[in-house]
Structure formats: structure tokens, C-alpha cells
Coordinates of N, CA and C and ligand atoms in Angstrom, one line a residue:
M884 N 0.9 -1.3 0.0 CA -0.2 0.0 -0.3 C 1.1 1.2 0.1
I885 N 0.4 2.2 -0.9 CA 1.1 3.2 -0.6 C 0.2 4.6 -0.4
S886 N 0.9 5.3 0.4 CA -0.1 6.9 0.8 C 0.0 7.8 -1.2
T887 N -1.8 8.3 -1.0 CA -2.1 9.2 -1.8 C -1.4 10.3 -1.6
A888 N -0.8 10.6 -0.8 CA -0.3 12.0 -0.9 C 1.2 12.2 -1.5
V889 N 1.7 11.0 -2.2 CA 3.0 10.7 -3.2 C 2.2 11.9 -4.2
H890 N 1.4 11.2 -4.7 CA 0.3 12.6 -6.0 C -0.4 13.3 -5.9
T891 N -0.1 13.9 -4.6 CA -1.1 14.9 -4.3 C 0.3 16.4 -4.0
L892 N 1.3 16.1 -4.1 CA 2.6 16.9 -3.6 C 2.4 17.8 -4.6
P893 N 2.9 18.8 -4.4 CA 3.2 20.2 -5.4 C 4.4 20.0 -6.3
V894 N 4.1 19.9 -7.6 CA 5.3 20.1 -8.2 C 6.2 21.2 -9.1
R895 N 7.1 21.4 -9.0 CA 7.8 22.3 -9.4 C 7.1 22.8 -10.7
R896 N 6.8 24.2 -11.2 CA 6.6 24.6 -12.5 C 7.4 24.1 -13.8
P897 N 9.1 24.5 -13.6 CA 9.8 24.4 -14.7 C 9.4 22.2 -14.6
A898 N 9.0 21.6 -13.8 CA 9.0 19.9 -14.1 C 7.5 20.1 -14.4
L899 N 6.2 20.9 -14.7 CA 5.2 20.6 -14.9 C 5.3 21.3 -16.8
L900 N 6.0 22.2 -16.6 CA 5.8 22.4 -18.1 C 6.5 21.6 -18.8
G901 N 7.5 20.9 -18.6 CA 8.3 20.2 -19.4 C 7.6 18.8 -19.2
R902 N 6.7 18.6 -18.7 CA 5.8 17.5 -18.6 C 4.6 17.5 -20.1
A903 N 4.2 19.0 -19.2 CA 3.0 19.3 -20.2 C 3.3 19.2 -21.8
L904 N 5.2 19.5 -22.4 CA 5.2 20.3 -23.5 C 5.3 18.8 -24.0
R905 N 5.8 17.5 -22.9 CA 5.8 15.9 -23.5 C 4.5 15.5 -23.9
R906 N 3.2 16.1 -23.8 CA 1.7 15.2 -23.8 C 2.3 14.4 -22.7
R907 N 2.4 14.9 -21.4 CA 2.6 13.6 -20.4 C 1.8 14.5 -19.3
C908 N 1.5 13.7 -18.3 CA 0.5 13.9 -18.1 C 1.6 15.3 -16.5
P909 N 0.8 16.6 -16.3 CA 1.5 16.9 -15.9 C 2.3 17.0 -14.0
Q910 N 1.0 16.6 -13.6 CA 1.1 15.9 -12.2 C 2.2 15.0 -12.0
C911 N 2.7 13.9 -12.4 CA 3.1 12.9 -12.4 C 4.4 12.8 -13.7
G912 N 3.9 12.9 -14.7 CA 4.8 12.7 -16.2 C 5.0 11.3 -16.2
G913 N 3.3 10.4 -16.1 CA 3.3 9.4 -16.6 C 2.2 9.7 -17.9
K914 N 2.8 8.3 -19.2 CA 2.2 8.1 -20.4 C 0.9 7.9 -19.7
G915 N 0.0 7.5 -21.2 CA -0.9 7.3 -21.5 C -2.2 8.5 -21.3
F916 N -2.0 9.4 -20.9 CA -2.9 10.7 -20.7 C -4.3 10.5 -21.7
F917 N -3.2 10.4 -22.9 CA -4.6 10.5 -23.9 C -4.9 9.3 -24.7
S918 N -6.2 9.4 -24.9 CA -7.1 8.3 -25.2 C -6.6 8.2 -27.0
S919 N -6.8 9.2 -27.8 CA -6.1 9.9 -28.8 C -5.6 11.2 -28.9
W920 N -5.4 11.6 -30.0 CA -4.5 12.9 -30.4 C -5.2 14.2 -29.6
F921 N -6.6 14.1 -29.5 CA -7.5 14.9 -29.1 C -8.4 15.2 -27.8
K922 N -8.4 13.6 -27.4 CA -8.8 13.6 -26.1 C -8.2 12.8 -25.0
L923 N -8.3 13.5 -23.7 CA -7.7 12.9 -22.3 C -8.5 12.5 -21.8
N924 N -7.7 11.4 -21.1 CA -8.7 10.0 -20.3 C -9.5 11.1 -18.9
D925 N -10.8 10.5 -18.6 CA -10.8 11.2 -17.5 C -9.9 11.2 -16.2
H926 N -9.1 10.1 -16.2 CA -7.7 10.1 -15.0 C -6.7 9.8 -15.4
C927 N -5.2 10.2 -15.2 CA -4.1 10.0 -15.5 C -4.2 8.7 -15.1
P928 N -4.2 7.5 -15.9 CA -3.4 6.4 -15.7 C -2.5 5.6 -14.7
T929 N -1.3 6.9 -14.5 CA -0.6 6.5 -13.7 C -0.8 6.9 -12.2
C930 N -1.2 8.3 -12.2 CA -1.4 9.4 -10.8 C -3.0 9.2 -10.2
G931 N -3.7 8.6 -11.2 CA -5.4 9.4 -10.8 C -5.9 10.6 -10.8
I932 N -5.3 11.4 -10.9 CA -5.7 13.3 -11.3 C -6.3 13.1 -11.9
A933 N -7.7 13.6 -12.1 CA -8.6 13.8 -12.8 C -8.2 14.9 -14.0
S934 N -8.7 14.7 -15.2 CA -7.9 15.6 -16.3 C -8.9 16.8 -16.4
E935 N -10.2 16.8 -15.7 CA -11.1 18.0 -15.6 C -11.1 18.3 -14.0
R936 N -10.5 19.6 -13.7 CA -10.4 19.6 -12.3 C -11.8 19.8 -11.6
E937 N -12.3 20.9 -12.4 CA -13.8 20.9 -11.9 C -14.7 21.5 -13.7
D938 N -15.8 22.0 -13.1 CA -16.7 22.0 -14.3 C -16.1 23.2 -15.3
G939 N -16.1 23.4 -16.1 CA -15.3 24.7 -17.4 C -13.6 24.2 -17.6
H940 N -13.3 23.4 -17.1 CA -11.5 24.1 -16.3 C -11.0 23.6 -17.6
F941 N -11.3 22.9 -19.2 CA -10.8 23.4 -20.4 C -11.3 24.6 -21.0
V942 N -11.8 25.2 -20.6 CA -12.1 26.9 -21.9 C -10.4 27.5 -21.2
G943 N -9.5 26.9 -20.2 CA -8.3 27.5 -20.6 C -7.7 27.4 -21.3
A944 N -7.7 25.9 -21.7 CA -7.3 25.0 -22.8 C -7.6 25.8 -24.0
V945 N -9.3 26.1 -24.2 CA -9.2 26.4 -25.6 C -8.8 28.4 -25.7
G946 N -8.7 29.0 -24.3 CA -8.1 30.0 -24.6 C -6.5 30.1 -25.4
F947 N -5.8 29.0 -24.6 CA -4.6 29.0 -24.4 C -3.9 28.2 -26.1
N948 N -5.0 27.8 -27.0 CA -4.7 27.6 -28.4 C -5.1 28.5 -29.2
T949 N -6.1 29.1 -28.4 CA -6.5 30.6 -29.6 C -5.3 31.6 -29.5
I950 N -4.5 31.6 -28.5 CA -4.1 32.8 -28.4 C -2.3 31.8 -29.8
F951 N -2.5 30.6 -29.0 CA -1.3 30.4 -30.0 C -1.2 29.8 -31.8
S952 N -2.6 29.6 -31.7 CA -3.0 29.6 -33.0 C -3.2 31.0 -34.0
F953 N -4.0 32.3 -33.4 CA -3.9 33.0 -33.5 C -2.6 33.9 -34.0
G954 N -1.3 33.5 -33.0 CA -0.2 33.7 -33.5 C 0.4 33.3 -34.7
A955 N 0.1 31.9 -34.9 CA 0.6 31.5 -35.8 C 0.3 32.1 -36.9
L956 N -1.0 32.6 -37.1 CA -1.9 33.2 -38.2 C -1.0 34.2 -38.1
L957 N -0.8 35.0 -37.4 CA 0.1 36.5 -37.3 C 1.4 36.2 -37.7
I958 N 2.1 35.3 -37.4 CA 3.5 35.4 -38.2 C 3.3 34.7 -39.5
T959 N 2.4 33.9 -40.3 CA 2.1 33.6 -41.3 C 1.5 35.1 -42.1
L960 N 1.0 35.9 -41.9 CA 0.7 36.9 -42.5 C 1.5 38.0 -42.4
L961 N 2.4 37.8 -41.3 CA 3.0 39.1 -41.4 C 4.6 38.6 -42.6
V962 N 5.1 37.3 -42.9 CA 5.8 36.5 -43.6 C 5.8 36.7 -44.7
G963 N 4.3 36.0 -44.8 CA 3.8 36.0 -46.1 C 3.5 37.5 -47.0
T964 N 3.2 38.4 -46.0 CA 3.3 40.1 -46.6 C 4.8 40.4 -47.0
W965 N 5.6 40.3 -46.0 CA 7.1 40.8 -46.3 C 7.7 40.4 -47.2
A966 N 7.4 38.6 -47.3 CA 7.7 38.3 -48.5 C 7.1 38.4 -49.8
T967 N 6.0 38.7 -50.4 CA 6.0 39.0 -51.7 C 5.3 40.6 -51.7
Y968 N 5.4 41.7 -50.8 CA 5.4 43.4 -51.0 C 5.9 43.5 -52.0
P969 N 5.6 44.1 -53.4 CA 4.5 45.2 -53.2 C 2.9 44.5 -54.0
H970 N 3.3 42.9 -54.3 CA 2.4 42.4 -55.1 C 2.2 40.8 -54.8
I971 N 0.9 41.5 -53.5 CA 0.6 40.4 -52.4 C -0.2 39.1 -53.4
P972 N -0.3 38.3 -53.4 CA -1.2 37.0 -53.7 C -2.2 36.9 -53.0
V973 N -3.4 37.4 -52.5 CA -4.3 37.6 -51.7 C -5.2 36.5 -51.9
V974 N -5.8 35.4 -52.7 CA -6.2 34.4 -52.4 C -5.2 33.4 -52.1
A975 N -4.2 33.2 -52.2 CA -2.8 32.3 -52.0 C -2.7 32.6 -50.6
M976 N -2.6 34.0 -50.2 CA -2.5 33.8 -48.8 C -3.6 33.8 -48.4
L977 N -4.7 33.6 -48.5 CA -5.8 33.6 -47.8 C -6.1 32.3 -47.4
A978 N -5.5 31.0 -48.5 CA -5.4 29.7 -48.5 C -4.6 29.7 -47.2
V979 N -3.6 29.9 -47.6 CA -1.8 29.5 -46.8 C -2.9 29.7 -45.3
C980 N -3.3 31.3 -44.9 CA -4.1 31.9 -43.4 C -5.0 30.8 -42.9
F981 N -5.6 30.1 -44.1 CA -7.0 29.2 -43.6 C -6.0 28.2 -43.0
G982 N -5.1 27.2 -43.7 CA -4.9 26.0 -43.9 C -3.5 26.3 -42.4
T983 N -3.2 27.6 -42.0 CA -2.5 27.5 -40.7 C -3.3 27.5 -39.8
A984 N -4.9 28.4 -40.0 CA -5.2 28.3 -38.7 C -6.0 26.9 -38.4
I985 N -6.2 26.2 -39.5 CA -7.4 24.6 -39.1 C -6.1 23.7 -38.1
V986 N -4.6 23.9 -39.1 CA -3.3 22.9 -38.8 C -2.6 23.0 -37.6
V987 N -2.8 24.2 -37.7 CA -2.1 25.0 -36.1 C -2.9 24.5 -34.9
H988 N -4.2 24.8 -35.1 CA -5.0 24.5 -34.1 C -5.0 23.4 -33.9
M989 N -5.5 22.4 -34.5 CA -5.4 20.8 -34.2 C -4.2 20.1 -33.9
L990 N -3.1 20.9 -34.3 CA -1.8 19.9 -33.5 C -1.3 20.8 -32.7
F991 N -1.4 22.0 -32.2 CA -1.6 22.3 -30.9 C -2.6 22.0 -29.9
W992 N -3.6 21.7 -30.0 CA -4.4 21.4 -29.0 C -4.0 20.1 -28.1
P993 N -3.7 19.2 -27.8 CA -3.2 18.6 -26.9 C -2.4 19.0 -26.1
F994 N -1.3 19.9 -26.5 CA -0.3 20.6 -25.4 C -1.2 21.6 -25.2
S995 N -1.8 22.2 -25.5 CA -2.8 23.3 -24.4 C -3.8 22.8 -23.6
Q996 N -3.8 21.3 -23.5 CA -4.7 20.8 -22.4 C -4.0 21.0 -21.8
T997 N -2.8 20.1 -21.6 CA -1.6 19.5 -21.1 C -0.9 21.3 -20.3
L998 N -0.9 21.6 -21.3 CA -0.2 23.3 -20.6 C -0.9 23.7 -20.1
W999 N -2.4 24.0 -20.1 CA -3.3 24.4 -19.2 C -3.5 23.7 -18.1
M1000 N -3.5 22.5 -17.8 CA -3.4 21.7 -16.7 C -1.9 22.1 -15.7
A1001 N -1.1 22.1 -16.7 CA 0.3 22.1 -15.7 C 0.1 23.3 -15.2
F1002 N -0.4 24.7 -15.8 CA -0.7 26.1 -15.4 C -1.4 26.1 -14.0
D1003 N -2.4 25.1 -14.0 CA -3.3 25.5 -13.0 C -3.1 24.3 -12.3
L1004 N -2.1 23.8 -12.1 CA -1.5 22.2 -11.3 C -0.3 23.6 -10.5
G1005 N 0.4 24.6 -11.3 CA 1.2 25.3 -10.7 C 0.4 26.3 -9.4
W1006 N -1.0 27.1 -9.6 CA -1.5 27.7 -9.6 C -2.3 27.0 -7.9
R1007 N -2.5 26.1 -8.3 CA -3.5 25.1 -7.5 C -3.4 23.6 -7.4
P1008 N -1.9 23.6 -6.3 CA -1.9 22.0 -6.8 C -2.9 20.8 -6.3
A1009 N -2.6 19.8 -6.6 CA -4.2 18.9 -6.8 C -4.0 18.5 -5.2
T1010 N -5.5 17.9 -5.0 CA -5.8 17.6 -3.8 C -6.6 16.5 -4.0
E1011 N -6.2 15.4 -2.9 CA -6.9 14.1 -2.7 C -7.9 13.8 -3.5
E1012 N -9.0 14.7 -3.4 CA -10.5 14.8 -3.8 C -10.4 14.3 -5.6
E1013 N -9.2 15.0 -6.1 CA -8.9 14.9 -7.6 C -8.5 13.4 -8.3
L1014 N -8.1 12.8 -7.6 CA -7.9 11.6 -7.6 C -8.9 10.8 -7.7
D1015 N -8.7 9.7 -8.9 CA -9.6 8.5 -9.9 C -10.3 7.6 -8.5
P1016 N -11.1 7.8 -8.0 CA -11.6 6.6 -6.7 C -11.1 5.3 -7.1
A1017 N -11.3 4.9 -8.3 CA -11.2 3.4 -8.9 C -9.4 3.4 -8.8
Y1018 N -8.4 4.2 -9.0 CA -7.2 4.2 -8.6 C -7.3 4.2 -7.5
L1019 N -7.5 5.0 -6.3 CA -7.3 4.9 -4.8 C -7.7 3.6 -4.4
A1020 N -9.0 2.7 -4.8 CA -9.1 1.4 -4.5 C -8.2 0.5 -5.1
R1021 N -7.4 1.2 -5.8 CA -6.4 0.0 -6.6 C -5.2 0.1 -5.3
T1022 N -4.6 1.3 -5.2 CA -3.0 1.2 -4.8 C -3.4 1.8 -3.1
V1023 N -4.1 2.2 -2.5 CA -4.7 2.1 -1.1 C -5.2 1.6 -0.5
G1024 N -6.9 1.1 -1.6 CA -7.3 0.9 -0.6 C -8.5 1.0 -0.1
V1025 N -8.8 2.0 -0.3 CA -9.4 3.1 0.5 C -11.0 2.8 -0.2
Ligands
LIG402 ZN1 -0.2 11.8 -13.7

């Protein structure tokens, strides 16, 4: 039997960030937090922490994804304008911007989820109530 306290200890922010950038659970660094590219499991299979820490938790992830996607879109626009000025191919530029917005948004989504969770864990460390009851029954017999 192990104590649940090991899974709710505050984690240093650089570790949280590094784990999030590798699509791992920010709390424990365990693999298997995602069931697909886009979908987080309800709980981490390694430490049992809930992926949705409270109702509406992933509004922050949507915000991160929007900021990153718009940043990529802005860079695309600036580079495209700089490279083609004064004869800017508007239709081609729109197509490239549209593609950038879609692709970056989809590619960054899982990272925005783990990054948001890492930021949240940095501000508000995990509590025992967030751990998966099945995980607790399996590991500590609660
Ligand atoms: Zn974990």
C-alpha cells in the first residue's frame, strides 16, 4: 500500500511545463494520459488525477489554443506580406492563412490541454479529492 499524498504533492513549475510540453500528465509525468490525439482520459492512468479538475476547466485550454493559433496566423500573415510585398497574392495568402489556422489549431490542441493543466497545477496543487476513486481503491485500498 502507498499513500495518496505522493500523488498530490506540489510539483515544481519547470517540471510541470516540461511534462506538459511532452503531452504527459503534468502532475506525475506518466504516459497514457491521452486516449487519442485530441482526447484526454478522464483520469491519468499513472497517478489518478482528474483531467477536468472542475466544471469548465478546459476553457483555459481553449484560450491557450486560440492564442497560439492566432499567433501562428499573425506570423504567417506578416511573413507572407513581407515576402511578397508589393504584389501580395491575396487568394493564395488567404488559403495559406486558412490552412495555418486549421492545422496549427488541431496540432496544438493536446499541448494546450496539458499546458493549461500544468498552469492550473502550478497555481492550485492537486488534492486527494481529484484522484480517481478506482485508482485509490487499487493503490491504497480506500
Ligand atoms: Zn499523472
